[in-house]
């Protein structure tokens, strides 16, 4: 059974160790078995992958949710700008995690919050979260591969030259700051591909793809080029009369479904506060 679970079904050792203690974690013809059982051809194997109990400690709370796709293994949302993904200091009941657990409760779903990737609080757009640890592990293994692609739209100051290219500059924490990142030779490798789509009133609309996923990667790389994102209070110039956040939107997301292997692709248009920056 242990071989089937790990080799045929692709369950990690962590997941197998967790489910084997549940009364209905591993069933053979409806009867509980352990991982040393030897199944026979024709027997029915059932494995419970959902959460027996929530361990995240996140409190369900109502809030805005723009649901794009949902099934028993994952959920895709269009995150609103200004909404943190994870609870933290000052944000314990107004995050995407809180809102998703509230939604799950309304649907009678026992799922916990299992994020696959993250977006900065100010960034809007598409984000996928798993509904159980097995799906989360598979999707996380897809990150930064051809199977998991993220495309962003951004508005920056000025017009980058050349109009398309690859920014390859290592990133690491800025000395003396708890949140800022910077280009530094001893940082972790970071690569961002960009293309200018249009230019308006001293700003440019960019399409960007990530080869890596470092903290604040797009924001730091564009500032490094000399074209910070409009409204970026950390790496550019904050101007709330223009926009109240860095002008960055997760516009396209595609990945392979963690259980079926089917390609899922989603897109969401740029929100109005960013579009207003491009009016001539």
Short mmCIF file of C-alpha atoms in Angstrom, two decimals, residues 93-239:
data_model
loop_
_atom_site.label_atom_id
_atom_site.label_comp_id
_atom_site.label_asym_id
_atom_site.label_seq_id
_atom_site.Cartn_x
_atom_site.Cartn_y
_atom_site.Cartn_z
CA UNK A 93 -9.46 39.06 10.22
CA UNK A 94 -9.32 40.99 6.92
CA UNK A 95 -7.13 38.79 4.73
CA UNK A 96 -7.78 36.46 1.83
CA UNK A 97 -7.22 33.52 4.18
CA UNK A 98 -10.02 34.74 6.49
CA UNK A 99 -12.38 35.31 3.58
CA UNK A 100 -11.75 31.89 2.03
CA UNK A 101 -12.40 30.02 5.27
CA UNK A 102 -15.66 31.96 5.68
CA UNK A 103 -16.61 30.92 2.15
CA UNK A 104 -15.71 27.28 2.86
CA UNK A 105 -17.87 27.30 5.99
CA UNK A 106 -20.84 28.63 4.03
CA UNK A 107 -20.35 25.79 1.53
CA UNK A 108 -19.96 23.14 4.25
CA UNK A 109 -16.35 22.56 3.15
CA UNK A 110 -13.80 21.52 5.81
CA UNK A 111 -10.82 22.82 3.79
CA UNK A 112 -8.11 24.90 5.46
CA UNK A 113 -6.10 27.69 3.84
CA UNK A 114 -3.33 26.19 1.67
CA UNK A 115 -1.83 29.00 -0.44
CA UNK A 116 0.31 28.02 -3.41
CA UNK A 117 1.88 31.41 -4.13
CA UNK A 118 1.31 34.94 -2.87
CA UNK A 119 0.65 38.45 -4.05
CA UNK A 120 1.70 41.63 -2.26
CA UNK A 121 -1.12 43.36 -0.41
CA UNK A 122 -1.32 46.11 -3.02
CA UNK A 123 -1.22 43.76 -6.00
CA UNK A 124 -4.52 42.76 -7.56
CA UNK A 125 -5.40 39.76 -9.66
CA UNK A 126 -5.32 36.00 -9.99
CA UNK A 127 -4.15 33.69 -7.22
CA UNK A 128 -4.64 29.96 -6.64
CA UNK A 129 -5.00 28.22 -3.28
CA UNK A 130 -5.23 24.48 -2.71
CA UNK A 131 -7.94 22.87 -0.62
CA UNK A 132 -5.78 20.12 0.84
CA UNK A 133 -2.06 19.53 1.48
CA UNK A 134 -1.62 17.04 -1.38
CA UNK A 135 -2.83 19.53 -4.00
CA UNK A 136 -0.73 22.25 -2.38
CA UNK A 137 2.46 20.19 -2.59
CA UNK A 138 1.93 19.29 -6.26
CA UNK A 139 1.14 22.88 -7.26
CA UNK A 140 4.14 24.22 -5.34
CA UNK A 141 6.37 21.80 -7.23
CA UNK A 142 5.02 23.30 -10.45
CA UNK A 143 6.02 26.84 -9.48
CA UNK A 144 8.72 28.32 -11.76
CA UNK A 145 8.29 25.53 -14.31
CA UNK A 146 6.66 25.61 -17.74
CA UNK A 147 3.58 24.04 -16.18
CA UNK A 148 2.85 27.04 -13.94
CA UNK A 149 2.85 30.43 -15.69
CA UNK A 150 2.01 33.87 -14.29
CA UNK A 151 1.72 37.00 -16.39
CA UNK A 152 1.42 40.46 -14.87
CA UNK A 153 0.37 43.87 -16.15
CA UNK A 154 2.06 46.91 -14.63
CA UNK A 155 2.25 50.65 -15.16
CA UNK A 156 5.70 52.16 -14.73
CA UNK A 157 7.16 55.65 -14.90
CA UNK A 158 8.78 56.52 -18.22
CA UNK A 159 9.47 54.14 -21.10
CA UNK A 160 12.00 51.33 -20.61
CA UNK A 161 14.69 50.87 -23.27
CA UNK A 162 14.96 48.49 -24.91
CA UNK A 163 11.17 48.01 -25.07
CA UNK A 164 11.50 44.32 -24.19
CA UNK A 165 14.10 42.24 -22.44
CA UNK A 166 15.16 40.04 -19.55
CA UNK A 167 16.15 41.55 -16.22
CA UNK A 168 18.56 39.17 -14.49
CA UNK A 169 19.67 40.70 -11.22
CA UNK A 170 19.99 38.87 -7.86
CA UNK A 171 17.79 40.08 -5.03
CA UNK A 172 18.22 40.12 -1.28
CA UNK A 173 17.10 42.09 1.78
CA UNK A 174 18.13 45.71 2.12
CA UNK A 175 20.35 46.25 5.14
CA UNK A 176 18.51 47.94 7.99
CA UNK A 177 15.04 47.29 6.58
CA UNK A 178 12.54 44.63 7.60
CA UNK A 179 10.63 44.67 4.31
CA UNK A 180 12.66 46.21 1.49
CA UNK A 181 14.58 44.16 -1.04
CA UNK A 182 17.40 45.29 -3.30
CA UNK A 183 19.65 44.13 -6.12
CA UNK A 184 22.81 42.80 -4.50
CA UNK A 185 25.55 40.46 -5.79
CA UNK A 186 25.10 38.03 -2.90
CA UNK A 187 21.34 37.82 -3.41
CA UNK A 188 19.26 34.97 -4.81
CA UNK A 189 18.98 34.66 -8.60
CA UNK A 190 16.00 36.59 -9.98
CA UNK A 191 14.81 36.91 -13.58
CA UNK A 192 11.95 39.00 -14.92
CA UNK A 193 10.88 39.23 -18.58
CA UNK A 194 9.17 42.44 -19.65
CA UNK A 195 7.63 43.98 -22.75
CA UNK A 196 6.27 47.49 -23.27
CA UNK A 197 2.71 47.28 -24.59
CA UNK A 198 2.00 51.01 -24.88
CA UNK A 199 3.08 54.42 -23.59
CA UNK A 200 0.81 57.20 -22.30
CA UNK A 201 1.49 60.54 -20.60
CA UNK A 202 5.00 59.68 -19.48
CA UNK A 203 4.09 56.18 -18.33
CA UNK A 204 4.21 52.74 -19.90
CA UNK A 205 1.98 49.69 -19.73
CA UNK A 206 4.09 46.56 -19.29
CA UNK A 207 3.53 42.85 -19.66
CA UNK A 208 5.81 40.83 -17.35
CA UNK A 209 6.55 37.18 -16.69
CA UNK A 210 8.49 35.73 -13.79
CA UNK A 211 11.15 33.06 -14.18
CA UNK A 212 11.68 33.19 -10.40
CA UNK A 213 9.47 34.31 -7.54
CA UNK A 214 11.43 36.53 -5.16
CA UNK A 215 9.82 38.97 -2.74
CA UNK A 216 8.87 42.25 -4.49
CA UNK A 217 10.68 40.96 -7.60
CA UNK A 218 8.87 42.99 -10.27
CA UNK A 219 8.86 46.14 -8.16
CA UNK A 220 12.59 45.98 -7.38
CA UNK A 221 13.62 45.03 -10.90
CA UNK A 222 11.66 47.87 -12.51
CA UNK A 223 13.12 50.38 -10.04
CA UNK A 224 16.56 48.93 -10.84
CA UNK A 225 15.92 49.76 -14.50
CA UNK A 226 15.08 53.31 -13.50
CA UNK A 227 11.36 52.87 -14.17
CA UNK A 228 9.61 52.16 -10.84
CA UNK A 229 5.97 51.19 -10.82
CA UNK A 230 3.60 54.12 -10.54
CA UNK A 231 2.46 54.53 -6.95
CA UNK A 232 5.18 52.32 -5.47
CA UNK A 233 5.81 53.81 -2.02
CA UNK A 234 8.85 51.58 -1.33
CA UNK A 235 10.78 51.65 -4.57
CA UNK A 236 9.41 54.70 -6.36
CA UNK A 237 7.24 57.66 -5.45
CA UNK A 238 3.92 57.43 -3.64
CA UNK A 239 1.18 59.68 -5.02
#
